mmCIF file of C-alpha atoms in Angstrom:
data_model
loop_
_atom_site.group_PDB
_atom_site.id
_atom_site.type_symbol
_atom_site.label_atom_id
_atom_site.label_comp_id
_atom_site.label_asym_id
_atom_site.label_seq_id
_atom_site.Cartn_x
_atom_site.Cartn_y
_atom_site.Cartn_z
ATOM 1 C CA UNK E 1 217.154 136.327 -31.102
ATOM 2 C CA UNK E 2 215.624 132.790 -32.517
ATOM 3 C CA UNK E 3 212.870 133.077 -34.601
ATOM 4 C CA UNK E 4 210.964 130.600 -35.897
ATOM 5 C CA UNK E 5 211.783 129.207 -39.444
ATOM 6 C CA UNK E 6 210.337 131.229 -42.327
ATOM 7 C CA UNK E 7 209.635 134.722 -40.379
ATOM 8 C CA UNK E 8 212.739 136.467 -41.011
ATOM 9 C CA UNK E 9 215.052 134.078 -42.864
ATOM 10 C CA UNK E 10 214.075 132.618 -46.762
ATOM 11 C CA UNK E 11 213.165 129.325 -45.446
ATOM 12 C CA UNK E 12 209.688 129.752 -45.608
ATOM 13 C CA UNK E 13 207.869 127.626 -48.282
ATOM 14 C CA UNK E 14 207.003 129.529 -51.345
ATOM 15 C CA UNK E 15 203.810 127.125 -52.172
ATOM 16 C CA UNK E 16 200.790 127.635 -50.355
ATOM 17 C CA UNK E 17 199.637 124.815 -47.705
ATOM 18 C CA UNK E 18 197.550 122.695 -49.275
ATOM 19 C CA UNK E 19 194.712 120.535 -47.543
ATOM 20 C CA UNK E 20 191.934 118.372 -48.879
ATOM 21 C CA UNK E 21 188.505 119.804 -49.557
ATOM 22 C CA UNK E 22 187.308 117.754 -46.442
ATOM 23 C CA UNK E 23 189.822 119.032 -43.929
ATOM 24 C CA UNK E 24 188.747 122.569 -45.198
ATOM 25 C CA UNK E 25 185.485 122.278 -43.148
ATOM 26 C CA UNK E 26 184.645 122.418 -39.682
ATOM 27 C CA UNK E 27 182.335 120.067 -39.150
ATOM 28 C CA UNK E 28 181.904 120.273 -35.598
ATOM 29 C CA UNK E 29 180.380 123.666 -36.308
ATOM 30 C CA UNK E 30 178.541 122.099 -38.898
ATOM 31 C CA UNK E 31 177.182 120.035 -37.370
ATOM 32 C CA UNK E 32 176.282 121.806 -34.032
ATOM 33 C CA UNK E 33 174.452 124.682 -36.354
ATOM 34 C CA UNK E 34 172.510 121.488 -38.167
ATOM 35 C CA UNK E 35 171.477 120.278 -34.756
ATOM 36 C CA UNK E 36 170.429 123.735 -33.007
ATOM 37 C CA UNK E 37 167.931 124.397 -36.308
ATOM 38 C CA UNK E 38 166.584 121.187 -35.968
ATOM 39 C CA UNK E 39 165.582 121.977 -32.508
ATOM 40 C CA UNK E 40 164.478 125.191 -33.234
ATOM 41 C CA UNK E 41 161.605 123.982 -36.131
ATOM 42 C CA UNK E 42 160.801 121.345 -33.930
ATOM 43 C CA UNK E 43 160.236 123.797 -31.124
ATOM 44 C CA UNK E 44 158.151 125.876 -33.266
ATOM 45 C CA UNK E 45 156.134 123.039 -34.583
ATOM 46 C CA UNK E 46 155.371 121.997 -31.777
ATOM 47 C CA UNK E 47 154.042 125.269 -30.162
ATOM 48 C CA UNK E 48 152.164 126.033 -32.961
ATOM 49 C CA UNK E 49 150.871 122.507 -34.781
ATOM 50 C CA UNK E 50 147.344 122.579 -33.374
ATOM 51 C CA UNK E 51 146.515 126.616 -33.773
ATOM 52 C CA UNK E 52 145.708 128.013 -37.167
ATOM 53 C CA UNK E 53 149.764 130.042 -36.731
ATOM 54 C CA UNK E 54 151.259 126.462 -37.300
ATOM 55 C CA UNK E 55 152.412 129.027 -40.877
ATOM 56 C CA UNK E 56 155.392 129.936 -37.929
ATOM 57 C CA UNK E 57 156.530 126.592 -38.767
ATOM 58 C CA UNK E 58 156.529 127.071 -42.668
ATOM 59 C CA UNK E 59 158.020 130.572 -42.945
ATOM 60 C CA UNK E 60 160.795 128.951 -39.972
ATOM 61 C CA UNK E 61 161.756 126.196 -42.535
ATOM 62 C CA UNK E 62 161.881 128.526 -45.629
ATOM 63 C CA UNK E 63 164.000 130.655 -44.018
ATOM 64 C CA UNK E 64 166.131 127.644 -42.975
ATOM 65 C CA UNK E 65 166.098 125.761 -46.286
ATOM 66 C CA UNK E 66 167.098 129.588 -48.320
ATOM 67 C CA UNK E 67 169.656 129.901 -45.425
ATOM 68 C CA UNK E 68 171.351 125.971 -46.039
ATOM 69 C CA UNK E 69 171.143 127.099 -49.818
ATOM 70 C CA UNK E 70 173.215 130.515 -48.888
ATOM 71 C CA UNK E 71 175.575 128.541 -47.205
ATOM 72 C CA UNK E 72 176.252 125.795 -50.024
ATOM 73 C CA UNK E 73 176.767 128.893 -52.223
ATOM 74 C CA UNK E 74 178.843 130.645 -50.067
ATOM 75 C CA UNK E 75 180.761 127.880 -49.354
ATOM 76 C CA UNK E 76 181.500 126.708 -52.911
ATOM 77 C CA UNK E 77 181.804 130.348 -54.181
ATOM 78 C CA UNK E 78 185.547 131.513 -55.015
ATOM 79 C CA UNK E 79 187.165 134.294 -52.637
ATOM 80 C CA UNK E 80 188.075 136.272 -55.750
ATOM 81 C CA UNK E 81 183.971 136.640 -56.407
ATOM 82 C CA UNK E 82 182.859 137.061 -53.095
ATOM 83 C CA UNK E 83 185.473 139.912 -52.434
ATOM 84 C CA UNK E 84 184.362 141.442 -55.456
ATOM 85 C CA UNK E 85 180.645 141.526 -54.743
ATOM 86 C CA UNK E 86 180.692 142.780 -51.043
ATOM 87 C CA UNK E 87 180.785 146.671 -52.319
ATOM 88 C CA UNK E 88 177.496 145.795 -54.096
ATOM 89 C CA UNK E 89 175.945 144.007 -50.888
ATOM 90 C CA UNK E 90 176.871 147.039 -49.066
ATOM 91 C CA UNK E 91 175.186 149.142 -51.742
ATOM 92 C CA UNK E 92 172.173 146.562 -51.797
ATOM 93 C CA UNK E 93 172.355 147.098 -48.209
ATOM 94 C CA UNK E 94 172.031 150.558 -47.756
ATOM 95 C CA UNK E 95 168.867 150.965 -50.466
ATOM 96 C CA UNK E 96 166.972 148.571 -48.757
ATOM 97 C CA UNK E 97 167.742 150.335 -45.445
ATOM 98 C CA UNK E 98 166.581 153.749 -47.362
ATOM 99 C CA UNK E 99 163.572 151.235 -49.298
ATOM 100 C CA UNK E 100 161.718 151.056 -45.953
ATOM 101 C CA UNK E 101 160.910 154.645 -45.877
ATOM 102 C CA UNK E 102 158.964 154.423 -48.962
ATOM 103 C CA UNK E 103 155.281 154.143 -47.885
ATOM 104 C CA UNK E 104 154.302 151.057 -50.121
ATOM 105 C CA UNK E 105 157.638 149.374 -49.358
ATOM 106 C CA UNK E 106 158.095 149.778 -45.990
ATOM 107 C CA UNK E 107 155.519 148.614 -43.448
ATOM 108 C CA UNK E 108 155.264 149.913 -40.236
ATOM 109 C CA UNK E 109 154.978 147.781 -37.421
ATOM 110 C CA UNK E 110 154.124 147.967 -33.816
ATOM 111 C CA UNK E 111 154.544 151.635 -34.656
ATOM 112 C CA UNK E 112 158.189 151.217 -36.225
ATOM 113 C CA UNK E 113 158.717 151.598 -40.056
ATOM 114 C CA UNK E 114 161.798 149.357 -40.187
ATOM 115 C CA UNK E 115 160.420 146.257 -41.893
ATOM 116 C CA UNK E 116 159.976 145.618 -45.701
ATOM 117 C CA UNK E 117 156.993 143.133 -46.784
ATOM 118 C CA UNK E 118 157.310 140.926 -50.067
ATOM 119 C CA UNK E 119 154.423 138.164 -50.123
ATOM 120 C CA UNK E 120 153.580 136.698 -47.263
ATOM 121 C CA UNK E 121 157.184 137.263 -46.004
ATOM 122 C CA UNK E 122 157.936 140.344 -43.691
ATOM 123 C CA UNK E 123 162.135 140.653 -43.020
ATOM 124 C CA UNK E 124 164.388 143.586 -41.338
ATOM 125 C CA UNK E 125 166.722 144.979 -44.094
ATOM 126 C CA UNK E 126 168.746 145.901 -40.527
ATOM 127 C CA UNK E 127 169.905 142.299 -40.292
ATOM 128 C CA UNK E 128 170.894 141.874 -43.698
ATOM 129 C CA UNK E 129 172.992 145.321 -43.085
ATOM 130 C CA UNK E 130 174.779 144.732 -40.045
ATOM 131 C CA UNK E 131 176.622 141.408 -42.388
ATOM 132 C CA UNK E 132 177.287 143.591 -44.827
ATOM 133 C CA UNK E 133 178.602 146.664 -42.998
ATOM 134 C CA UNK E 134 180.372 144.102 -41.140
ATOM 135 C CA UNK E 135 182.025 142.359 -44.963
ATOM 136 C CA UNK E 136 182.613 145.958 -46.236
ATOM 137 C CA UNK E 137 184.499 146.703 -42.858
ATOM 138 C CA UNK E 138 186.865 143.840 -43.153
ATOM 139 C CA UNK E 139 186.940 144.319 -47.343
ATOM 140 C CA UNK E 140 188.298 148.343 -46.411
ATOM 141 C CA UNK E 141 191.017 147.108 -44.181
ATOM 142 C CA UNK E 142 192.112 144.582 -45.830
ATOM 143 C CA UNK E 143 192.682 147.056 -48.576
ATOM 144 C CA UNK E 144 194.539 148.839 -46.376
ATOM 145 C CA UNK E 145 198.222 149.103 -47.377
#
């Protein structure tokens, strides 16, 4: 049977591909996630620039500008480190999951007691769990032998 070069013979290259640090990124995706926030503060804006909850369009562009600065981290970060830290998301993850039911910490809303207040900033500990359940997932299987 024919095989292609390198899966069963010794002709596959021993040195890893290498690329430049610009062909590394996709910057259609980039781009297209760039665009879409865009829209989305200037929706908000919008909707809300003449009513006295125009602070929808503040707490929208914080969370945008701490999400570009996750991303520029994240993207600059080595493997070795970010492999290393996802057992201590997890474990972030799963005490701020358990931090809501601490009356003080937790706040209940609309009659729910899933959402954890820090200033003026109210945010789901949920959403920051499902990444990390879903990093600690691919972190145990690729552990796998």
């Amino acid at each position: 049977m024919n095989y292609p070069a390198g899966i069963y013979d010794d002709t596959a290259p021993t040195e890893p591909l290498r690329t430049t640090q610009l062909e590394a990124y996709d910057f259609p995706t980039i781009m297209a996630t760039v665009v879409l926030v865009g829209i989305g503060l200037i929706s908000i804006y919008s909707a809300t620039y003449q009513t006295p909850m125009a602070s929808y369009f503040s707490k929208q562009l914080i969370f945008a500008l701490v999400g570009a600065g996750v991303f520029v981290v994240a993207l600059f970060a080595p493997v070795h480190l970010v492999r290393a830290s996802i057992p201590l998301l997890y474990g972030v993850a799963l005490v701020l999951l358990l931090a809501v039911l601490v009356p003080g910490i937790g706040v209940k809303i609309h009659g729910q007691r899933c959402w954890i207040a820090i200033g003026g900033f109210q945010f789901q500990p949920s959403e920051f769990a499902k990444l990390a359940t879903l990093l600690m997932a691919g972190f145990q299987v690729a552990s796998w032998p």
